[in-house]
């Protein structure tokens, strides 16, 4: 009993000592106060920048144009309600490497309505995110050897490296599989955003079942749709998935293809990178041959659309080269009458695509566009979605510069445009570097008397007096050819 009491006393003593020491060390350390987003910009989207010099003034100046500065440095629209068009990111965000995580995540973060990716089959049945039939352009094997995608296995595909779009330098980053694409899309998407899965491989029914099952598992039935240039592939998919939208991609217009081939050949002559890939470019250029023109099929007539719909089902549509769309202006109304959608794309560049769209009225625009441009640029050019309301008077230099910018300012190049702030210039969406204020033509009266001829003799007029050569005053007569 005594020993128990002693043990208890010792335990109590140790416990008391521990508590005393703990109490001595428990003096609260000063904590940094949590950053509170300024109330004036708390209404902005979650990814809006909220720290930095004059950030409130900058955000309010941009907000006057339906814009805001995102934390990643991009300028984005606050609302896309003014833009009644499905804008799809071609192969993900055009500023990011193809077949990468960032291409998909950045496009979703930039508020595209949908993200288009290309999927192909490896020889072992693995679906991958890849556009070209062989490596060399967007992806490169570490050995430098060329591979056909359909002859690679999963391990070999994992040894590829992505290429930087701006410098063509190889990145320490690999392309991703289709399953990885679906996972990153699911992680970053908003409920209204969809994935456009364009199928490039001639796949059998089981491979397409596997693909559809992956999409249902990672994204859900309402989060994706298919497109393909092969009607039979889409027909198989209709049997697998009765509900999904199917978009048939009509081949590029022959004139567009010939223009592409011409551009590629010019690139071969002038660019070392293209010279290295001349074989691939010539392979692509074959689309512009007479054989392609003779095989080109147009599906814009009412009868062709009906046949397409009978094969693919009611939830389907036609994806057209913009040149084909412009040459068949009634295709949208014909498709709409059948409950079909029409999307446009271009193989001659996004500027050409948008220039053609600008010539159309609001009612004759396609249902959607697949572009290599930001939603802001498309919406601003087509719908003037970021017109200044002029309700806010900024206080900072940058804020006042933003307010001074004309309606056609290119906010995709905002950081670059700030470099011209002091000079009074800006970057235009349509025509490059421009002056903010047009110089007014100032006409000044000529106060110098004009020599008059009186009786055939010139009238002598005083000119500047030269008095540095001495005391003599030199009088200069105007030269009018009279001796």
Short mmCIF file of C-alpha atoms in Angstrom, two decimals:
data_model
loop_
_atom_site.label_atom_id
_atom_site.label_comp_id
_atom_site.label_asym_id
_atom_site.label_seq_id
_atom_site.Cartn_x
_atom_site.Cartn_y
_atom_site.Cartn_z
CA UNK A 1 0.00 0.00 0.00
CA UNK A 2 2.84 2.34 0.95
CA UNK A 3 4.64 1.57 -2.28
CA UNK A 4 1.49 2.42 -4.23
CA UNK A 5 1.24 5.76 -2.42
CA UNK A 6 4.90 6.49 -3.15
CA UNK A 7 4.42 5.61 -6.78
CA UNK A 8 1.37 7.85 -6.90
CA UNK A 9 3.30 10.69 -5.27
CA UNK A 10 6.16 10.31 -7.72
CA UNK A 11 3.71 10.22 -10.65
CA UNK A 12 1.93 13.31 -9.33
CA UNK A 13 5.24 15.11 -8.92
CA UNK A 14 6.30 14.28 -12.48
CA UNK A 15 2.92 15.31 -13.83
CA UNK A 16 3.04 18.62 -11.96
CA UNK A 17 6.56 19.29 -13.23
CA UNK A 18 5.49 18.54 -16.78
CA UNK A 19 2.50 20.86 -16.53
CA UNK A 20 4.70 23.60 -15.05
CA UNK A 21 7.26 23.30 -17.84
CA UNK A 22 4.53 23.18 -20.43
CA UNK A 23 2.93 26.28 -18.97
CA UNK A 24 6.28 28.05 -19.14
CA UNK A 25 6.63 27.20 -22.84
CA UNK A 26 3.03 27.87 -23.82
CA UNK A 27 3.41 31.62 -24.22
CA UNK A 28 1.56 32.25 -27.48
CA UNK A 29 3.78 33.34 -30.34
CA UNK A 30 2.62 36.31 -32.41
CA UNK A 31 0.68 35.09 -35.47
CA UNK A 32 0.45 36.75 -38.82
CA UNK A 33 -3.10 37.98 -39.39
CA UNK A 34 -4.95 36.15 -42.15
CA UNK A 35 -5.11 38.11 -45.40
CA UNK A 36 -8.59 39.46 -46.01
CA UNK A 37 -9.68 40.08 -49.59
CA UNK A 38 -10.66 43.74 -49.96
CA UNK A 39 -14.43 44.10 -49.93
CA UNK A 40 -14.40 46.13 -53.15
CA UNK A 41 -13.19 43.13 -55.17
CA UNK A 42 -14.67 40.27 -53.12
CA UNK A 43 -17.31 39.74 -55.81
CA UNK A 44 -14.73 38.65 -58.39
CA UNK A 45 -14.17 34.95 -59.26
CA UNK A 46 -12.04 32.88 -56.90
CA UNK A 47 -9.01 32.95 -59.18
CA UNK A 48 -8.88 36.76 -59.30
CA UNK A 49 -5.64 38.40 -58.17
CA UNK A 50 -6.24 40.17 -54.86
CA UNK A 51 -2.78 41.22 -53.69
CA UNK A 52 -0.27 43.72 -55.00
CA UNK A 53 0.21 47.43 -55.47
CA UNK A 54 -2.98 49.20 -56.60
CA UNK A 55 -4.69 45.84 -57.14
CA UNK A 56 -8.12 47.14 -56.11
CA UNK A 57 -7.90 50.08 -58.50
CA UNK A 58 -6.66 47.83 -61.32
CA UNK A 59 -9.42 45.28 -60.79
CA UNK A 60 -12.12 47.95 -60.67
CA UNK A 61 -10.77 49.59 -63.83
CA UNK A 62 -10.83 46.20 -65.58
CA UNK A 63 -14.22 45.38 -64.08
CA UNK A 64 -15.61 48.46 -65.82
CA UNK A 65 -14.94 46.47 -69.01
CA UNK A 66 -16.33 43.13 -67.75
CA UNK A 67 -12.74 41.92 -67.21
CA UNK A 68 -10.52 40.95 -64.30
CA UNK A 69 -6.90 40.02 -63.69
CA UNK A 70 -6.48 36.35 -62.76
CA UNK A 71 -3.82 35.20 -60.32
CA UNK A 72 -1.93 33.54 -63.20
CA UNK A 73 -1.57 36.91 -64.97
CA UNK A 74 -4.23 36.35 -67.65
CA UNK A 75 -7.07 38.80 -68.26
CA UNK A 76 -10.45 37.07 -68.26
CA UNK A 77 -14.10 38.00 -68.67
CA UNK A 78 -16.22 38.28 -65.52
CA UNK A 79 -19.30 37.15 -67.43
CA UNK A 80 -19.67 35.31 -70.74
CA UNK A 81 -23.43 35.86 -70.92
CA UNK A 82 -22.94 38.31 -73.78
CA UNK A 83 -21.34 35.59 -75.89
CA UNK A 84 -24.02 33.12 -77.10
CA UNK A 85 -21.55 30.79 -78.79
CA UNK A 86 -19.99 27.50 -77.74
CA UNK A 87 -16.25 28.23 -77.79
CA UNK A 88 -14.11 25.10 -77.82
CA UNK A 89 -10.36 25.09 -77.09
CA UNK A 90 -8.61 23.34 -79.99
CA UNK A 91 -6.33 20.68 -78.43
CA UNK A 92 -6.63 22.52 -75.13
CA UNK A 93 -5.19 25.94 -74.38
CA UNK A 94 -3.26 27.04 -77.48
CA UNK A 95 -0.51 28.60 -75.34
CA UNK A 96 0.36 25.29 -73.68
CA UNK A 97 2.12 22.20 -75.11
CA UNK A 98 -0.21 19.79 -76.88
CA UNK A 99 -1.12 16.55 -75.10
CA UNK A 100 -0.25 17.98 -71.68
CA UNK A 101 -1.99 18.37 -68.32
CA UNK A 102 -1.60 22.14 -68.59
CA UNK A 103 -3.29 22.35 -71.98
CA UNK A 104 -6.51 20.97 -70.50
CA UNK A 105 -6.35 22.64 -67.08
CA UNK A 106 -5.50 26.08 -68.53
CA UNK A 107 -8.35 25.91 -71.05
CA UNK A 108 -10.84 25.07 -68.31
CA UNK A 109 -9.44 27.84 -66.13
CA UNK A 110 -9.83 30.29 -69.02
CA UNK A 111 -13.59 29.61 -69.17
CA UNK A 112 -13.82 27.79 -72.51
CA UNK A 113 -17.22 26.14 -72.93
CA UNK A 114 -15.55 22.95 -74.06
CA UNK A 115 -12.10 21.50 -74.58
CA UNK A 116 -11.27 19.50 -77.70
CA UNK A 117 -8.63 16.76 -77.49
CA UNK A 118 -7.53 14.05 -79.92
CA UNK A 119 -7.28 10.41 -78.84
CA UNK A 120 -5.43 7.56 -80.58
CA UNK A 121 -4.81 3.88 -79.92
CA UNK A 122 -1.43 2.33 -79.17
CA UNK A 123 -0.72 -1.20 -80.34
CA UNK A 124 -1.37 -2.57 -76.84
CA UNK A 125 -4.87 -1.06 -76.75
CA UNK A 126 -4.02 2.00 -74.64
CA UNK A 127 -5.86 5.19 -75.56
CA UNK A 128 -3.59 8.25 -75.53
CA UNK A 129 -3.98 12.01 -75.98
CA UNK A 130 -2.18 12.63 -79.29
CA UNK A 131 -3.01 14.33 -82.58
CA UNK A 132 -0.39 13.30 -85.16
CA UNK A 133 -0.10 9.77 -86.51
CA UNK A 134 3.64 9.83 -85.72
CA UNK A 135 6.07 11.56 -83.40
CA UNK A 136 8.30 14.48 -84.40
CA UNK A 137 6.18 17.63 -84.33
CA UNK A 138 4.52 18.00 -80.91
CA UNK A 139 6.22 15.01 -79.27
CA UNK A 140 9.72 13.58 -79.66
CA UNK A 141 11.26 10.28 -78.55
CA UNK A 142 14.34 10.75 -76.39
CA UNK A 143 16.45 8.88 -78.97
CA UNK A 144 15.31 11.19 -81.75
CA UNK A 145 13.85 8.22 -83.62
CA UNK A 146 10.47 8.61 -85.33
CA UNK A 147 7.64 6.37 -84.20
CA UNK A 148 4.17 5.72 -85.55
CA UNK A 149 1.76 6.00 -82.63
CA UNK A 150 -0.14 2.87 -83.61
CA UNK A 151 3.09 0.83 -83.37
CA UNK A 152 4.08 2.05 -79.90
CA UNK A 153 3.29 0.46 -76.54
CA UNK A 154 2.55 2.22 -73.27
CA UNK A 155 6.18 2.15 -72.10
CA UNK A 156 7.50 3.63 -75.35
CA UNK A 157 4.83 6.34 -75.30
CA UNK A 158 5.93 7.26 -71.79
CA UNK A 159 9.44 7.92 -73.12
CA UNK A 160 8.25 10.74 -75.38
CA UNK A 161 8.91 14.37 -74.52
CA UNK A 162 6.68 17.33 -75.31
CA UNK A 163 7.86 20.19 -77.47
CA UNK A 164 7.50 23.86 -76.51
CA UNK A 165 5.21 25.62 -78.99
CA UNK A 166 7.14 28.88 -79.04
CA UNK A 167 10.75 27.69 -79.09
CA UNK A 168 10.39 24.09 -80.34
CA UNK A 169 12.68 23.10 -77.46
CA UNK A 170 12.07 19.73 -75.79
CA UNK A 171 10.49 19.88 -72.34
CA UNK A 172 11.06 17.63 -69.38
CA UNK A 173 7.44 16.58 -69.61
CA UNK A 174 5.73 13.65 -71.29
CA UNK A 175 2.42 13.47 -73.17
CA UNK A 176 -0.50 12.02 -71.25
CA UNK A 177 -2.80 9.09 -71.82
CA UNK A 178 -6.51 9.45 -72.50
CA UNK A 179 -7.34 8.29 -68.97
CA UNK A 180 -5.03 10.96 -67.53
CA UNK A 181 -6.73 13.55 -69.74
CA UNK A 182 -10.15 12.55 -68.45
CA UNK A 183 -8.96 12.73 -64.83
CA UNK A 184 -7.48 16.20 -65.15
CA UNK A 185 -10.58 17.40 -66.98
CA UNK A 186 -12.82 16.06 -64.20
CA UNK A 187 -10.64 17.74 -61.56
CA UNK A 188 -10.74 21.23 -63.09
CA UNK A 189 -14.05 21.47 -64.95
CA UNK A 190 -17.07 23.56 -64.03
CA UNK A 191 -20.42 21.73 -64.27
CA UNK A 192 -21.25 23.35 -67.62
CA UNK A 193 -17.90 22.60 -69.32
CA UNK A 194 -17.61 19.60 -71.64
CA UNK A 195 -14.85 17.53 -73.19
CA UNK A 196 -14.90 17.09 -76.98
CA UNK A 197 -13.13 13.79 -77.66
CA UNK A 198 -12.09 13.58 -81.31
CA UNK A 199 -11.22 10.03 -82.30
CA UNK A 200 -8.31 9.71 -84.72
CA UNK A 201 -7.85 5.92 -84.78
CA UNK A 202 -9.79 3.32 -86.71
CA UNK A 203 -10.93 1.48 -83.58
CA UNK A 204 -13.00 -1.68 -83.21
CA UNK A 205 -16.13 -1.92 -81.09
CA UNK A 206 -14.41 -3.20 -77.94
CA UNK A 207 -11.83 -0.42 -77.94
CA UNK A 208 -14.62 2.14 -78.27
CA UNK A 209 -16.53 0.49 -75.42
CA UNK A 210 -13.41 0.80 -73.25
CA UNK A 211 -13.10 4.46 -74.18
CA UNK A 212 -16.74 5.21 -73.42
CA UNK A 213 -16.54 3.39 -70.08
CA UNK A 214 -13.52 5.48 -69.05
CA UNK A 215 -15.33 8.69 -69.91
CA UNK A 216 -18.44 7.67 -67.97
CA UNK A 217 -16.31 6.67 -64.99
CA UNK A 218 -14.14 9.78 -64.73
CA UNK A 219 -16.39 12.52 -66.16
CA UNK A 220 -19.99 11.32 -66.26
CA UNK A 221 -22.49 11.02 -69.09
CA UNK A 222 -23.28 14.72 -69.35
CA UNK A 223 -19.68 15.92 -69.37
CA UNK A 224 -18.37 14.78 -72.78
CA UNK A 225 -19.19 14.27 -76.43
CA UNK A 226 -17.49 12.73 -79.48
CA UNK A 227 -16.34 13.94 -82.87
CA UNK A 228 -14.62 12.13 -85.73
CA UNK A 229 -13.98 12.38 -89.45
CA UNK A 230 -15.06 8.76 -89.90
CA UNK A 231 -18.83 8.17 -89.98
CA UNK A 232 -18.48 4.45 -89.23
CA UNK A 233 -16.63 5.19 -85.98
CA UNK A 234 -19.45 7.52 -84.92
CA UNK A 235 -22.04 4.92 -85.97
CA UNK A 236 -20.38 2.36 -83.67
CA UNK A 237 -20.39 4.88 -80.85
CA UNK A 238 -24.11 5.49 -81.30
CA UNK A 239 -24.71 1.82 -80.62
CA UNK A 240 -22.53 2.02 -77.51
CA UNK A 241 -23.92 5.32 -76.19
CA UNK A 242 -27.45 6.24 -77.35
CA UNK A 243 -27.43 9.63 -75.60
CA UNK A 244 -24.10 11.29 -76.36
CA UNK A 245 -23.70 14.06 -78.96
CA UNK A 246 -21.80 12.97 -82.09
CA UNK A 247 -20.14 15.54 -84.36
CA UNK A 248 -19.12 14.53 -87.86
CA UNK A 249 -15.99 16.41 -88.97
CA UNK A 250 -16.27 17.16 -92.69
CA UNK A 251 -12.82 17.38 -94.29
CA UNK A 252 -11.15 20.71 -94.96
CA UNK A 253 -12.33 22.60 -98.02
CA UNK A 254 -10.02 21.88 -101.00
CA UNK A 255 -9.02 25.55 -101.25
CA UNK A 256 -8.16 25.60 -97.55
CA UNK A 257 -6.10 22.46 -97.91
CA UNK A 258 -4.19 23.83 -100.89
CA UNK A 259 -3.52 27.03 -98.95
CA UNK A 260 -2.20 24.94 -96.06
CA UNK A 261 0.07 22.98 -98.36
CA UNK A 262 1.44 26.20 -99.85
CA UNK A 263 2.14 27.60 -96.38
CA UNK A 264 3.89 24.41 -95.35
CA UNK A 265 6.15 24.50 -98.39
CA UNK A 266 7.07 28.10 -97.64
CA UNK A 267 7.90 27.04 -94.12
CA UNK A 268 10.16 24.28 -95.40
CA UNK A 269 12.22 26.84 -97.29
CA UNK A 270 12.49 29.38 -94.49
CA UNK A 271 12.50 27.54 -91.17
CA UNK A 272 15.10 25.01 -90.03
CA UNK A 273 12.61 23.20 -87.85
CA UNK A 274 10.24 22.68 -90.76
CA UNK A 275 13.14 21.61 -92.91
CA UNK A 276 13.89 18.85 -90.40
CA UNK A 277 10.29 17.71 -90.68
CA UNK A 278 9.89 18.09 -94.42
CA UNK A 279 8.73 14.51 -94.94
CA UNK A 280 5.89 14.93 -92.46
CA UNK A 281 4.84 18.22 -93.98
CA UNK A 282 4.78 16.79 -97.49
CA UNK A 283 2.70 13.91 -96.17
CA UNK A 284 0.21 16.43 -94.78
CA UNK A 285 0.38 18.37 -98.02
CA UNK A 286 -0.96 15.44 -100.01
CA UNK A 287 -4.42 16.45 -98.87
CA UNK A 288 -4.21 19.24 -101.40
CA UNK A 289 -3.81 16.97 -104.43
CA UNK A 290 -6.39 16.55 -107.18
CA UNK A 291 -7.22 13.19 -105.66
CA UNK A 292 -8.31 14.86 -102.44
CA UNK A 293 -10.41 17.38 -104.34
CA UNK A 294 -12.12 14.62 -106.28
CA UNK A 295 -12.86 12.68 -103.06
CA UNK A 296 -14.04 15.72 -101.09
CA UNK A 297 -17.65 15.29 -100.01
CA UNK A 298 -19.98 18.07 -98.98
CA UNK A 299 -22.68 17.35 -96.38
CA UNK A 300 -24.29 20.81 -96.19
CA UNK A 301 -27.36 20.09 -98.34
CA UNK A 302 -30.64 19.11 -96.74
CA UNK A 303 -30.54 15.60 -98.23
CA UNK A 304 -26.96 15.01 -97.05
CA UNK A 305 -27.79 16.24 -93.55
CA UNK A 306 -30.80 13.91 -93.39
CA UNK A 307 -28.66 10.94 -94.40
CA UNK A 308 -26.08 11.89 -91.78
CA UNK A 309 -28.73 12.19 -89.10
CA UNK A 310 -30.31 8.86 -90.00
CA UNK A 311 -26.91 7.22 -89.45
CA UNK A 312 -25.84 9.08 -86.30
CA UNK A 313 -29.17 9.79 -84.59
CA UNK A 314 -30.92 13.00 -83.59
CA UNK A 315 -28.26 14.22 -81.15
CA UNK A 316 -25.65 14.92 -83.82
CA UNK A 317 -24.11 17.70 -85.83
CA UNK A 318 -21.75 18.76 -88.60
CA UNK A 319 -18.31 20.28 -87.95
CA UNK A 320 -17.21 22.33 -90.97
CA UNK A 321 -14.13 24.10 -92.25
CA UNK A 322 -15.04 27.81 -92.07
CA UNK A 323 -14.54 28.13 -95.84
CA UNK A 324 -17.16 25.45 -96.45
CA UNK A 325 -19.50 27.17 -94.01
CA UNK A 326 -19.11 30.55 -95.74
CA UNK A 327 -19.82 29.01 -99.14
CA UNK A 328 -22.99 27.35 -97.83
CA UNK A 329 -24.69 30.10 -95.78
CA UNK A 330 -27.96 28.20 -95.44
CA UNK A 331 -26.43 25.16 -93.73
CA UNK A 332 -27.15 26.39 -90.21
CA UNK A 333 -30.86 26.91 -90.84
CA UNK A 334 -31.11 23.57 -92.64
CA UNK A 335 -29.36 21.80 -89.76
CA UNK A 336 -31.46 23.63 -87.19
CA UNK A 337 -34.61 22.45 -88.95
CA UNK A 338 -33.42 18.88 -88.32
CA UNK A 339 -32.37 19.57 -84.73
CA UNK A 340 -28.66 19.36 -85.61
CA UNK A 341 -25.81 21.67 -84.62
CA UNK A 342 -23.09 23.19 -86.79
CA UNK A 343 -19.56 23.97 -85.55
CA UNK A 344 -16.75 25.59 -87.53
CA UNK A 345 -12.96 25.18 -87.47
CA UNK A 346 -10.11 26.34 -89.70
CA UNK A 347 -6.88 24.80 -90.97
CA UNK A 348 -5.70 28.22 -92.17
CA UNK A 349 -5.28 29.86 -88.78
CA UNK A 350 -7.49 31.36 -86.12
CA UNK A 351 -7.18 34.90 -87.53
CA UNK A 352 -8.65 33.79 -90.85
CA UNK A 353 -11.38 31.92 -88.96
CA UNK A 354 -12.35 34.97 -86.93
CA UNK A 355 -12.19 37.35 -89.88
CA UNK A 356 -14.73 35.18 -91.68
CA UNK A 357 -16.99 35.04 -88.63
CA UNK A 358 -16.90 38.84 -88.37
CA UNK A 359 -18.65 39.10 -91.74
CA UNK A 360 -21.65 37.13 -90.46
CA UNK A 361 -24.71 38.48 -88.68
CA UNK A 362 -25.48 37.31 -85.16
CA UNK A 363 -28.22 34.98 -86.44
CA UNK A 364 -26.03 33.35 -89.09
CA UNK A 365 -23.10 32.52 -86.82
CA UNK A 366 -22.51 28.78 -86.24
CA UNK A 367 -23.59 27.14 -82.98
CA UNK A 368 -19.97 26.75 -81.92
CA UNK A 369 -16.37 27.36 -82.96
CA UNK A 370 -13.21 25.34 -82.36
CA UNK A 371 -10.40 27.88 -82.04
CA UNK A 372 -6.81 28.59 -81.04
CA UNK A 373 -7.74 31.81 -79.26
CA UNK A 374 -9.08 32.90 -75.88
CA UNK A 375 -12.82 33.21 -75.17
CA UNK A 376 -12.18 36.89 -74.42
CA UNK A 377 -10.78 37.55 -77.90
CA UNK A 378 -13.58 35.71 -79.68
CA UNK A 379 -16.33 37.29 -77.59
CA UNK A 380 -14.88 40.79 -77.82
CA UNK A 381 -14.41 40.67 -81.57
CA UNK A 382 -17.79 39.11 -82.33
CA UNK A 383 -20.02 40.52 -79.60
CA UNK A 384 -18.15 43.48 -78.03
CA UNK A 385 -18.36 41.70 -74.69
CA UNK A 386 -15.94 43.99 -72.85
CA UNK A 387 -17.00 47.50 -73.83
CA UNK A 388 -16.05 50.13 -71.20
CA UNK A 389 -19.04 51.24 -69.13
CA UNK A 390 -17.12 54.34 -67.91
CA UNK A 391 -18.67 54.19 -64.45
CA UNK A 392 -15.40 54.05 -62.55
CA UNK A 393 -12.75 56.73 -62.28
CA UNK A 394 -9.40 55.06 -61.51
CA UNK A 395 -6.78 56.59 -59.25
CA UNK A 396 -3.54 54.78 -60.09
CA UNK A 397 -1.41 55.20 -63.20
CA UNK A 398 -2.18 51.68 -64.43
CA UNK A 399 -5.86 52.12 -63.65
CA UNK A 400 -5.99 55.36 -65.64
CA UNK A 401 -4.12 53.67 -68.52
CA UNK A 402 -6.71 50.87 -68.56
CA UNK A 403 -9.54 53.40 -68.60
CA UNK A 404 -7.90 55.29 -71.48
CA UNK A 405 -7.61 52.24 -73.73
CA UNK A 406 -9.93 52.15 -76.76
CA UNK A 407 -12.50 49.43 -77.25
CA UNK A 408 -10.27 47.38 -79.58
CA UNK A 409 -7.40 47.03 -77.06
CA UNK A 410 -5.96 43.50 -76.91
CA UNK A 411 -6.12 42.50 -73.24
CA UNK A 412 -4.66 39.08 -74.09
CA UNK A 413 -1.39 41.04 -74.35
CA UNK A 414 -2.01 43.22 -71.30
CA UNK A 415 1.41 42.74 -69.72
CA UNK A 416 3.13 43.54 -73.01
CA UNK A 417 0.82 46.50 -73.55
CA UNK A 418 1.88 48.05 -70.22
CA UNK A 419 5.30 48.64 -71.76
CA UNK A 420 3.74 51.28 -74.02
CA UNK A 421 1.95 53.06 -71.19
CA UNK A 422 4.28 56.06 -71.01
CA UNK A 423 4.34 56.55 -74.79
CA UNK A 424 0.55 56.62 -75.11
CA UNK A 425 0.29 53.54 -77.33
CA UNK A 426 -1.61 50.27 -77.06
CA UNK A 427 -1.94 46.93 -78.86
CA UNK A 428 -5.04 46.56 -80.99
CA UNK A 429 -6.98 43.33 -81.52
CA UNK A 430 -6.98 43.96 -85.25
CA UNK A 431 -4.05 46.10 -86.30
CA UNK A 432 -1.11 45.91 -83.91
CA UNK A 433 0.45 48.95 -82.23
CA UNK A 434 -1.70 52.09 -82.28
CA UNK A 435 -1.82 55.50 -80.62
CA UNK A 436 -4.44 55.94 -77.90
CA UNK A 437 -5.23 59.49 -78.99
CA UNK A 438 -5.27 60.27 -82.67
CA UNK A 439 -3.06 63.25 -83.39
CA UNK A 440 -5.14 66.23 -84.41
CA UNK A 441 -4.08 68.05 -87.53
CA UNK A 442 -2.90 71.46 -86.41
CA UNK A 443 -2.91 74.16 -89.07
CA UNK A 444 -0.84 77.24 -88.35
CA UNK A 445 -1.05 80.46 -90.28
CA UNK A 446 2.04 81.47 -92.16
CA UNK A 447 2.99 84.85 -90.69
CA UNK A 448 5.90 85.38 -93.10
CA UNK A 449 4.88 87.89 -95.76
CA UNK A 450 4.77 86.52 -99.25
CA UNK A 451 6.74 88.49 -101.83
CA UNK A 452 4.40 90.36 -104.13
CA UNK A 453 5.18 91.46 -107.64
CA UNK A 454 4.42 95.09 -108.19
CA UNK A 455 5.21 96.51 -111.60
CA UNK A 456 7.38 93.44 -112.22
CA UNK A 457 9.63 94.08 -109.21
CA UNK A 458 9.64 92.03 -106.03
CA UNK A 459 8.66 93.70 -102.79
CA UNK A 460 11.59 93.74 -100.39
CA UNK A 461 10.81 92.13 -97.03
CA UNK A 462 12.96 92.15 -93.94
CA UNK A 463 14.42 88.81 -92.97
CA UNK A 464 16.45 87.72 -89.96
CA UNK A 465 19.11 90.26 -89.15
CA UNK A 466 22.64 88.92 -88.94
CA UNK A 467 24.54 91.01 -86.45
CA UNK A 468 27.39 88.72 -85.43
CA UNK A 469 29.67 89.45 -88.38
CA UNK A 470 30.22 93.07 -87.49
CA UNK A 471 28.32 96.28 -87.39
CA UNK A 472 27.19 95.95 -90.95
CA UNK A 473 23.55 94.92 -91.36
CA UNK A 474 23.02 92.40 -94.11
CA UNK A 475 19.66 92.45 -95.81
CA UNK A 476 18.60 89.21 -97.54
CA UNK A 477 16.21 89.23 -100.46
CA UNK A 478 13.87 86.29 -100.99
CA UNK A 479 14.77 84.06 -103.92
CA UNK A 480 12.02 84.03 -106.50
CA UNK A 481 13.99 83.55 -109.66
CA UNK A 482 14.08 87.30 -110.46
CA UNK A 483 17.53 88.77 -111.06
#
